[in-house]
Structures are given as structure tokens and as C-alpha cells.
CSV table of C-alpha atoms in Angstrom, one decimal:
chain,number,residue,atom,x,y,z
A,1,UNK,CA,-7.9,-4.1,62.9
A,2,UNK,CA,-5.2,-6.6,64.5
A,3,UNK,CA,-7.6,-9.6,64.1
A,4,UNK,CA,-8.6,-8.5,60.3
A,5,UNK,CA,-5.6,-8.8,59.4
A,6,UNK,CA,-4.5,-12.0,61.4
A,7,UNK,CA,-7.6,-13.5,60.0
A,8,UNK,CA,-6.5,-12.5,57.1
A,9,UNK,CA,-3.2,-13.8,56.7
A,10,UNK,CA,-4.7,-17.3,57.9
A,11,UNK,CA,-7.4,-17.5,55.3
A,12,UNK,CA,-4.3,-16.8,52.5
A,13,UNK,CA,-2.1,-19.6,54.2
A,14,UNK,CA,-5.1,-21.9,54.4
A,15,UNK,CA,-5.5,-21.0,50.9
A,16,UNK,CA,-2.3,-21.8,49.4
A,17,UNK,CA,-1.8,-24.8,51.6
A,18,UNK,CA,-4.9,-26.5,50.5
A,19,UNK,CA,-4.1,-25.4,46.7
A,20,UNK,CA,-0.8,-26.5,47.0
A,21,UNK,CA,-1.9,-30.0,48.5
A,22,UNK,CA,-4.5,-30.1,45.8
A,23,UNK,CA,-1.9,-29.9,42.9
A,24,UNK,CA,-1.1,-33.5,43.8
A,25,UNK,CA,2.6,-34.3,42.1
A,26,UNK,CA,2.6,-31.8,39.5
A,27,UNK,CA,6.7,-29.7,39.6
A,28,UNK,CA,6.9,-26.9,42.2
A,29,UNK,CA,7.0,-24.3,39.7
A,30,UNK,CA,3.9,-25.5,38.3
A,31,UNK,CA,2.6,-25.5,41.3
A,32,UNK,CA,3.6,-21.7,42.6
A,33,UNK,CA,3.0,-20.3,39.0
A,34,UNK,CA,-0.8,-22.0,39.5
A,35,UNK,CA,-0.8,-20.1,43.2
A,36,UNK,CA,0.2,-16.6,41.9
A,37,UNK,CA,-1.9,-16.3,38.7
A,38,UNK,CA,-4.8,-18.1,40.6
A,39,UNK,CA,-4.4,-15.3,43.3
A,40,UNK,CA,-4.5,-12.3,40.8
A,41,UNK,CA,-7.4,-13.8,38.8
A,42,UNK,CA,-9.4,-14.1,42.5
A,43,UNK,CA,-8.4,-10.3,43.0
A,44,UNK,CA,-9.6,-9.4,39.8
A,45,UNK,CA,-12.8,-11.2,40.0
A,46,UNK,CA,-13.3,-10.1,43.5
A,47,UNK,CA,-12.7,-6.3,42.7
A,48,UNK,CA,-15.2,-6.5,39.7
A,49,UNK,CA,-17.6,-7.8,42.5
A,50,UNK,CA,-16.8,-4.9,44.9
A,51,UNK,CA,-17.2,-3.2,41.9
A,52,UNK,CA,-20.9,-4.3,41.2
A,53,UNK,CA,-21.6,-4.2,45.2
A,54,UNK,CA,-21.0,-0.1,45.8
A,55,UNK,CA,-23.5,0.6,43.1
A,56,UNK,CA,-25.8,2.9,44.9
A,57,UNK,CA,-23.4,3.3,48.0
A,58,UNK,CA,-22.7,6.9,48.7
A,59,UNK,CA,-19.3,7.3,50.6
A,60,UNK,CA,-18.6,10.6,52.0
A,61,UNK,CA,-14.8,10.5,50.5
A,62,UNK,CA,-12.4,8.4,48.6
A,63,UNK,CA,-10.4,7.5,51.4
A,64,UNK,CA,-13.0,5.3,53.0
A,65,UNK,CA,-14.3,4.3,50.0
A,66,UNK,CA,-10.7,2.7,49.3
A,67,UNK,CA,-10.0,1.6,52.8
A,68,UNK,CA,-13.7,-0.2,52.4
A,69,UNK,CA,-12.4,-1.2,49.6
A,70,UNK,CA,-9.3,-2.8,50.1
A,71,UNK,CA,-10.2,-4.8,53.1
A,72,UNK,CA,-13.4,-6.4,51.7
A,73,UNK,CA,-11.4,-7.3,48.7
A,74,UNK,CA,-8.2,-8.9,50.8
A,75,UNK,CA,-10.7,-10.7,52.9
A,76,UNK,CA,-12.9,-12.1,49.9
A,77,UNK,CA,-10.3,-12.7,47.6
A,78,UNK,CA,-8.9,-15.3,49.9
A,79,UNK,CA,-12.6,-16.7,50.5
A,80,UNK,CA,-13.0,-16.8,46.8
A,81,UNK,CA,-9.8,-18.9,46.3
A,82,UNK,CA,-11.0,-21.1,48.9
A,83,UNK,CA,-13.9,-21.8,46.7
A,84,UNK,CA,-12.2,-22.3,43.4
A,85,UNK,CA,-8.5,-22.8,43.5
A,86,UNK,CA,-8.7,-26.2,45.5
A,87,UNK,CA,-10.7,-27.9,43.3
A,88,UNK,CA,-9.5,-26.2,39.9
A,89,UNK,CA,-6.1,-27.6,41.5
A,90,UNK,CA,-7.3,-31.3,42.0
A,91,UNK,CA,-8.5,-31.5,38.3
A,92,UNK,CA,-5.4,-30.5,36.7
A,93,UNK,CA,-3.9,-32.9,38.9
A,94,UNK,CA,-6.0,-35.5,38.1
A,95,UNK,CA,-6.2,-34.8,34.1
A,96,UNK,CA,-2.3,-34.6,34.6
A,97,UNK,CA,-2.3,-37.9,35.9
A,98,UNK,CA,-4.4,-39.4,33.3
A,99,UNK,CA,-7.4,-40.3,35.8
A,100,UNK,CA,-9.9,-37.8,34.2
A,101,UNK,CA,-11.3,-38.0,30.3
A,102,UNK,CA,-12.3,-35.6,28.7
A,103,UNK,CA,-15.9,-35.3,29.6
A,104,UNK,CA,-15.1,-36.0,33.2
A,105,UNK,CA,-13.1,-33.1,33.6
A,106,UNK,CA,-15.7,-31.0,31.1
A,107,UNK,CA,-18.2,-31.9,33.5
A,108,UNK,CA,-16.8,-30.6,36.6
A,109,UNK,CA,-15.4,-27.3,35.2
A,110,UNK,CA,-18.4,-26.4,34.1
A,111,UNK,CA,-20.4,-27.5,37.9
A,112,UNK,CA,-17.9,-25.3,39.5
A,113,UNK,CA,-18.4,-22.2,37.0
A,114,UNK,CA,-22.3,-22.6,38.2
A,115,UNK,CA,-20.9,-23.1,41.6
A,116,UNK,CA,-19.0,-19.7,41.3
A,117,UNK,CA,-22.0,-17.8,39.6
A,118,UNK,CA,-24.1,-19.0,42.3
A,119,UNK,CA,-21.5,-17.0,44.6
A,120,UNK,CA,-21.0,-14.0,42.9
A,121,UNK,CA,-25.0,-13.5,42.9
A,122,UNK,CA,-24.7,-14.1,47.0
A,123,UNK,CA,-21.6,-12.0,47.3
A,124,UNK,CA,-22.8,-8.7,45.8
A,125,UNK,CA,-25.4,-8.7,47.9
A,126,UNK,CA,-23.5,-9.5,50.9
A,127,UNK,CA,-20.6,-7.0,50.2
A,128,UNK,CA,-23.0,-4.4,49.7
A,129,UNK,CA,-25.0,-5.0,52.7
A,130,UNK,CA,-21.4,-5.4,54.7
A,131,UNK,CA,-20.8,-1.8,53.3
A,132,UNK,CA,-23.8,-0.3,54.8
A,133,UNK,CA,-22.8,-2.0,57.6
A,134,UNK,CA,-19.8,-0.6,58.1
A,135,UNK,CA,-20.7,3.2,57.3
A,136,UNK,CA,-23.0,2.9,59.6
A,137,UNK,CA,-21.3,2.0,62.3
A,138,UNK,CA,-18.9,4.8,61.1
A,139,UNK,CA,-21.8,7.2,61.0
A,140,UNK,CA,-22.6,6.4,64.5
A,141,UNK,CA,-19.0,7.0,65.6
A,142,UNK,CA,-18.7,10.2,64.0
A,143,UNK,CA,-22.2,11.3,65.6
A,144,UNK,CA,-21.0,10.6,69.2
């Protein structure tokens, strides 16, 4: 559990690090306000996908359910942001800096919502398979 939650904590420093680099010269309020509601909207999105990926996942209680739960949606959040944050971060820095038109910046919102559709389709399916995997294991612990 140690190394899940080292892991963890690196993914979320890589996360902001890279966001925060990616921001360019924009003010550092900008730039943490961007962070936090960047972060929330990942958690969100990445709940809704949990959501989705425990259809037809039977748990034997709520407490694993939740503990599942919350550590597939701390992991993924932070893989999430890694996908979008970044680069939504270097186009606002960009159309703040007047190096993007219109249609440029247009153009690559809408490649990275395909991007992100693309990911939620391959993330429900991997969180729900990673949720098998993990009563199952938990199954086989309980049986010993």
C-alpha cells in the first residue's frame, strides 16, 4: 500500500510540475487556480468513469467497493491530468501569448477531446478489468 501511495504522490507532482511548466508566463494565480480546478474536473471525470466501469461488478460490501474505489480514482485522476492538463496548459499559454489564431487553437481542442474520448473508451474497460482483478486476488486471500 506504501508504494501506491508513493507512486501516487509522484504521478500528482509530475502532474502539477508539467502543468505548471506548460502555463508558460501566465501570473501564478492563474496558474494555481488552472491546477486546482483542472484537478477537480479530472476527479470528476474520472469518478463518472469508475462509475461506468463497476457496472456489472458485484462487491460483497461497501467498504471495498469504496476502498476500490478511491484508489483507482487517486491513481487515474492523476494519469488523466497527465493526458489533458499539459497540453490544455500550453494552449492557453500560447493563445495568451498571441501565437495561436483562432482556428489554430479550435483545431487542437477539439484533437485532444477525440484524444480524451479515445481514453475514456480504453479506461472503462481497463478499470473494470483492474476491478476483477483485484477481487480476485481478494477472493483468493479470503479462501486461504
Amino acid at each position: 500500500m506504501a508504494f501506491i501511495i508513493i507512486v501516487t504522490i509522484a504521478i500528482y507532482l509530475i502532474l502539477m510540475a508539467w502543468t505548471w511548466q506548460s502555463l508558460g508566463f501566465l501570473e501564478k494565480p492563474k496558474k494555481v487556480a488552472f491546477i486546482i480546478i483542472g484537478m477537480i474536473l479530472m476527479y470528476l471525470i474520472t469518478l463518472i468513469i469508475f462509475q461506468m466501469a463497476k457496472e456489472g461488478i458485484v462487491y460483497e460490501n461497501e467498504p471495498i467497493r469504496k476502498s476500490i474505489q478511491n484508489i483507482l480514482v487517486a491513481i487515474f485522476t492523476g494519469i488523466n491530468g497527465m493526458i489533458v492538463m499539459p497540453q490544455i496548459g500550453k494552449i492557453l499559454d500560447k493563445m495568451n501569448e498571441d501565437e495561436l489564431e483562432q482556428i489554430q487553437w479550435k483545431k487542437r481542442i477539439i484533437l485532444l477531446i477525440i484524444v480524451v474520448i479515445l481514453c475514456v473508451i480504453f479506461e472503462v474497460g481497463y478499470m473494470k478489468d483492474t476491478q476483477k482483478g483485484i477481487l480476485n486476488i481478494y477472493h483468493s486471500m479470503i479462501q486461504k
